[in-house]
Amino acid sequence: VRRLVSVKRFASAAAGARALKNYTRACAIGITTAEAVAAGVVLANQGRQGKKALVKKDHAVRALNAMNSYGLYEHTGEISLLAAGTRALSSKSGVGGLIINIDPNRGASCTYSPLLDHAGNSVFGKYALIPLNVILSAPEAMRLNAEEVIRCIETDRKERI
């Protein structure tokens, strides 16, 4: 908190402590995979659940854009390339091992496995995104061929051992 105050991110240590408390509370919510998928479907449907608007469309767009940009921390681009090819991968991981994946106007999927990599993403979940996206996305989607995906995963595993 001191560093964030020193670079003027927060006006005071008390303001920084409040922000840290709120961030920790937001990260520690309990949610099931079914609840995560239900929330993802709302975002996939432009903020709507059936005919009822639960979230403004602009807010859903902003949330999905944030997920596209950094939802899997420093692995966002790498996993997006492997799982989605040229389409943006709207995914968000949680430190509890859950990853939610949203395909706008199509639906959502969710994985859960508590083993995390060094970035805080579920090891199983990030690799489960690959076949899930192949199955659930548009058939004409442009992506890496299967052999290239396998080569990239094997290279990733060797570099981390």
PDB file of N, CA, C and O in Angstrom, residues 114-141:
ATOM      1  N   PRO A 114      -8.093 -26.957  -8.879  1.00  0.00           N
ATOM      2  CA  PRO A 114      -7.360 -26.063  -7.976  1.00  0.00           C
ATOM      3  C   PRO A 114      -5.853 -25.959  -8.211  1.00  0.00           C
ATOM      4  O   PRO A 114      -5.234 -25.028  -7.706  1.00  0.00           O
ATOM      5  N   LEU A 115      -5.242 -26.846  -9.002  1.00  0.00           N
ATOM      6  CA  LEU A 115      -3.801 -26.742  -9.252  1.00  0.00           C
ATOM      7  C   LEU A 115      -3.532 -25.528 -10.140  1.00  0.00           C
ATOM      8  O   LEU A 115      -4.033 -25.447 -11.260  1.00  0.00           O
ATOM      9  N   LEU A 116      -2.751 -24.563  -9.626  1.00  0.00           N
ATOM     10  CA  LEU A 116      -2.495 -23.316 -10.345  1.00  0.00           C
ATOM     11  C   LEU A 116      -1.075 -23.282 -10.896  1.00  0.00           C
ATOM     12  O   LEU A 116      -0.157 -23.844 -10.301  1.00  0.00           O
ATOM     13  N   ASP A 117      -0.911 -22.585 -12.033  1.00  0.00           N
ATOM     14  CA  ASP A 117       0.436 -22.351 -12.558  1.00  0.00           C
ATOM     15  C   ASP A 117       1.016 -21.109 -11.863  1.00  0.00           C
ATOM     16  O   ASP A 117       0.372 -20.511 -10.992  1.00  0.00           O
ATOM     17  N   HIS A 118       2.225 -20.702 -12.241  1.00  0.00           N
ATOM     18  CA  HIS A 118       2.874 -19.577 -11.561  1.00  0.00           C
ATOM     19  C   HIS A 118       2.146 -18.247 -11.763  1.00  0.00           C
ATOM     20  O   HIS A 118       2.341 -17.314 -10.995  1.00  0.00           O
ATOM     21  N   ALA A 119       1.282 -18.149 -12.772  1.00  0.00           N
ATOM     22  CA  ALA A 119       0.537 -16.910 -13.019  1.00  0.00           C
ATOM     23  C   ALA A 119      -0.778 -16.860 -12.246  1.00  0.00           C
ATOM     24  O   ALA A 119      -1.423 -15.816 -12.194  1.00  0.00           O
ATOM     25  N   GLY A 120      -1.204 -17.993 -11.673  1.00  0.00           N
ATOM     26  CA  GLY A 120      -2.461 -18.025 -10.936  1.00  0.00           C
ATOM     27  C   GLY A 120      -3.623 -18.584 -11.726  1.00  0.00           C
ATOM     28  O   GLY A 120      -4.771 -18.442 -11.327  1.00  0.00           O
ATOM     29  N   ASN A 121      -3.335 -19.237 -12.858  1.00  0.00           N
ATOM     30  CA  ASN A 121      -4.380 -19.861 -13.678  1.00  0.00           C
ATOM     31  C   ASN A 121      -4.433 -21.363 -13.399  1.00  0.00           C
ATOM     32  O   ASN A 121      -3.404 -21.991 -13.168  1.00  0.00           O
ATOM     33  N   SER A 122      -5.622 -21.926 -13.469  1.00  0.00           N
ATOM     34  CA  SER A 122      -5.782 -23.369 -13.313  1.00  0.00           C
ATOM     35  C   SER A 122      -5.038 -24.081 -14.441  1.00  0.00           C
ATOM     36  O   SER A 122      -5.245 -23.799 -15.621  1.00  0.00           O
ATOM     37  N   VAL A 123      -4.146 -24.999 -14.090  1.00  0.00           N
ATOM     38  CA  VAL A 123      -3.370 -25.738 -15.093  1.00  0.00           C
ATOM     39  C   VAL A 123      -4.312 -26.538 -15.984  1.00  0.00           C
ATOM     40  O   VAL A 123      -4.243 -26.451 -17.212  1.00  0.00           O
ATOM     41  N   PHE A 124      -5.207 -27.304 -15.379  1.00  0.00           N
ATOM     42  CA  PHE A 124      -6.166 -28.073 -16.172  1.00  0.00           C
ATOM     43  C   PHE A 124      -7.074 -27.153 -16.973  1.00  0.00           C
ATOM     44  O   PHE A 124      -7.317 -27.354 -18.155  1.00  0.00           O
ATOM     45  N   GLY A 125      -7.573 -26.115 -16.325  1.00  0.00           N
ATOM     46  CA  GLY A 125      -8.544 -25.225 -16.956  1.00  0.00           C
ATOM     47  C   GLY A 125      -8.038 -24.549 -18.200  1.00  0.00           C
ATOM     48  O   GLY A 125      -8.740 -24.464 -19.208  1.00  0.00           O
ATOM     49  N   LYS A 126      -6.788 -24.054 -18.162  1.00  0.00           N
ATOM     50  CA  LYS A 126      -6.298 -23.325 -19.333  1.00  0.00           C
ATOM     51  C   LYS A 126      -6.131 -24.252 -20.530  1.00  0.00           C
ATOM     52  O   LYS A 126      -6.395 -23.855 -21.658  1.00  0.00           O
ATOM     53  N   TYR A 127      -5.745 -25.496 -20.292  1.00  0.00           N
ATOM     54  CA  TYR A 127      -5.618 -26.422 -21.421  1.00  0.00           C
ATOM     55  C   TYR A 127      -6.966 -27.022 -21.822  1.00  0.00           C
ATOM     56  O   TYR A 127      -7.151 -27.407 -22.965  1.00  0.00           O
ATOM     57  N   ALA A 128      -7.917 -27.060 -20.899  1.00  0.00           N
ATOM     58  CA  ALA A 128      -9.271 -27.516 -21.248  1.00  0.00           C
ATOM     59  C   ALA A 128      -9.966 -26.510 -22.158  1.00  0.00           C
ATOM     60  O   ALA A 128     -10.874 -26.872 -22.906  1.00  0.00           O
ATOM     61  N   LEU A 129      -9.528 -25.248 -22.129  1.00  0.00           N
ATOM     62  CA  LEU A 129     -10.115 -24.236 -23.004  1.00  0.00           C
ATOM     63  C   LEU A 129      -9.931 -24.582 -24.479  1.00  0.00           C
ATOM     64  O   LEU A 129     -10.748 -24.203 -25.315  1.00  0.00           O
ATOM     65  N   ILE A 130      -8.871 -25.305 -24.805  1.00  0.00           N
ATOM     66  CA  ILE A 130      -8.579 -25.599 -26.213  1.00  0.00           C
ATOM     67  C   ILE A 130      -9.668 -26.472 -26.824  1.00  0.00           C
ATOM     68  O   ILE A 130     -10.330 -26.051 -27.779  1.00  0.00           O
ATOM     69  N   PRO A 131      -9.932 -27.683 -26.309  1.00  0.00           N
ATOM     70  CA  PRO A 131     -10.996 -28.480 -26.934  1.00  0.00           C
ATOM     71  C   PRO A 131     -12.381 -27.867 -26.746  1.00  0.00           C
ATOM     72  O   PRO A 131     -13.232 -27.979 -27.632  1.00  0.00           O
ATOM     73  N   LEU A 132     -12.617 -27.199 -25.608  1.00  0.00           N
ATOM     74  CA  LEU A 132     -13.922 -26.559 -25.408  1.00  0.00           C
ATOM     75  C   LEU A 132     -14.190 -25.520 -26.488  1.00  0.00           C
ATOM     76  O   LEU A 132     -15.292 -25.438 -27.020  1.00  0.00           O
ATOM     77  N   ASN A 133     -13.180 -24.732 -26.826  1.00  0.00           N
ATOM     78  CA  ASN A 133     -13.366 -23.710 -27.855  1.00  0.00           C
ATOM     79  C   ASN A 133     -13.499 -24.318 -29.239  1.00  0.00           C
ATOM     80  O   ASN A 133     -14.222 -23.798 -30.073  1.00  0.00           O
ATOM     81  N   VAL A 134     -12.819 -25.409 -29.494  1.00  0.00           N
ATOM     82  CA  VAL A 134     -12.970 -26.083 -30.790  1.00  0.00           C
ATOM     83  C   VAL A 134     -14.396 -26.597 -30.930  1.00  0.00           C
ATOM     84  O   VAL A 134     -15.038 -26.439 -31.968  1.00  0.00           O
ATOM     85  N   ILE A 135     -14.927 -27.188 -29.871  1.00  0.00           N
ATOM     86  CA  ILE A 135     -16.276 -27.765 -29.907  1.00  0.00           C
ATOM     87  C   ILE A 135     -17.349 -26.677 -29.961  1.00  0.00           C
ATOM     88  O   ILE A 135     -18.313 -26.785 -30.718  1.00  0.00           O
ATOM     89  N   LEU A 136     -17.179 -25.613 -29.170  1.00  0.00           N
ATOM     90  CA  LEU A 136     -18.250 -24.641 -28.985  1.00  0.00           C
ATOM     91  C   LEU A 136     -18.229 -23.455 -29.945  1.00  0.00           C
ATOM     92  O   LEU A 136     -19.227 -22.769 -30.091  1.00  0.00           O
ATOM     93  N   SER A 137     -17.116 -23.195 -30.598  1.00  0.00           N
ATOM     94  CA  SER A 137     -17.068 -22.006 -31.455  1.00  0.00           C
ATOM     95  C   SER A 137     -17.548 -22.313 -32.862  1.00  0.00           C
ATOM     96  O   SER A 137     -17.789 -23.456 -33.223  1.00  0.00           O
ATOM     97  N   ALA A 138     -17.660 -21.263 -33.633  1.00  0.00           N
ATOM     98  CA  ALA A 138     -18.143 -21.394 -35.005  1.00  0.00           C
ATOM     99  C   ALA A 138     -17.237 -22.345 -35.797  1.00  0.00           C
ATOM    100  O   ALA A 138     -16.014 -22.272 -35.682  1.00  0.00           O
ATOM    101  N   PRO A 139     -17.828 -23.228 -36.606  1.00  0.00           N
ATOM    102  CA  PRO A 139     -17.037 -24.226 -37.331  1.00  0.00           C
ATOM    103  C   PRO A 139     -16.006 -23.629 -38.284  1.00  0.00           C
ATOM    104  O   PRO A 139     -14.963 -24.224 -38.519  1.00  0.00           O
ATOM    105  N   GLU A 140     -16.267 -22.457 -38.817  1.00  0.00           N
ATOM    106  CA  GLU A 140     -15.341 -21.861 -39.772  1.00  0.00           C
ATOM    107  C   GLU A 140     -14.270 -21.001 -39.102  1.00  0.00           C
ATOM    108  O   GLU A 140     -13.499 -20.319 -39.773  1.00  0.00           O
ATOM    109  N   ALA A 141     -14.202 -21.043 -37.781  1.00  0.00           N
ATOM    110  CA  ALA A 141     -13.232 -20.227 -37.056  1.00  0.00           C
ATOM    111  C   ALA A 141     -11.811 -20.557 -37.505  1.00  0.00           C
ATOM    112  O   ALA A 141     -11.454 -21.715 -37.701  1.00  0.00           O
TER     113      ALA A 141
END
